[in-house]
């Protein structure tokens, strides 16, 4: 993974609104055009209303007029190996393929690279039903 994608996710995590968990997360999505779209987690005093960094990044990607994910970096400096939650796996799969790589990073760099297919086997996909 390019340093640029890691740094984008790290910069996004610095913007996290995480007063309840104190667990910052940044996500960076690279699209086939080469553009990078980022997001942070945004929590809420009504706890279930917060959302994840990946979801923010997807929103930025779509609003920039793009709808294909080539590669994802998830940066979580407080966790040993932070994987996207179940809902975000399905949201990422909407715009990526089973082969799309997701780089799981801590403060030191990539801890593991995994595919969306491995993260979400048997994903709901209307093309495959
Ligand atoms: N979180 C993310 O933003 N992305 C992940 O991949 C895992 C968890 C956030 C949600 C919540 O704000 C905080 O991390 C603690 O769960």
Coordinates of C-alpha atoms in Angstrom, one line a residue, residues 29 54-55 58-59 61-62 66-70 72 85-100 102 116-117 119-120 122-128:
X29 CA -10.5 4.9 0.2
X54 CA -15.5 3.9 6.8
X55 CA -19.0 5.3 6.5
X58 CA -17.9 6.4 1.6
X59 CA -20.0 9.5 1.9
X61 CA -16.4 9.3 -2.2
X62 CA -20.0 9.3 -3.4
X66 CA -17.2 8.3 -7.5
X67 CA -18.7 4.8 -6.8
X68 CA -15.9 2.3 -7.1
X69 CA -13.5 1.3 -4.4
X70 CA -10.0 0.0 -5.4
X72 CA -9.1 0.8 1.6
X85 CA -17.8 -3.5 11.7
X86 CA -20.4 -5.7 10.1
X87 CA -22.4 -2.8 8.7
X88 CA -19.3 -1.1 7.2
X89 CA -18.3 -4.4 5.6
X90 CA -21.6 -4.4 3.7
X91 CA -21.3 -0.7 2.9
X92 CA -17.8 -1.2 1.5
X93 CA -18.9 -4.2 -0.5
X94 CA -21.5 -2.1 -2.2
X95 CA -18.7 -0.2 -4.0
X96 CA -15.9 -2.8 -4.0
X97 CA -15.5 -6.4 -5.0
X98 CA -14.7 -9.6 -3.0
X99 CA -11.0 -9.0 -4.1
X100 CA -10.8 -5.5 -2.9
X102 CA -8.5 -3.6 3.1
X116 CA -13.6 -7.7 1.4
X117 CA -14.5 -11.2 0.5
X119 CA -14.2 -9.9 5.7
X120 CA -17.7 -10.5 4.5
X122 CA -21.6 -14.6 1.4
X123 CA -22.3 -10.9 1.2
X124 CA -25.7 -9.9 0.1
X125 CA -25.4 -9.0 -3.6
X126 CA -28.3 -9.0 -6.0
X127 CA -26.1 -10.0 -8.9
X128 CA -25.2 -13.2 -7.3

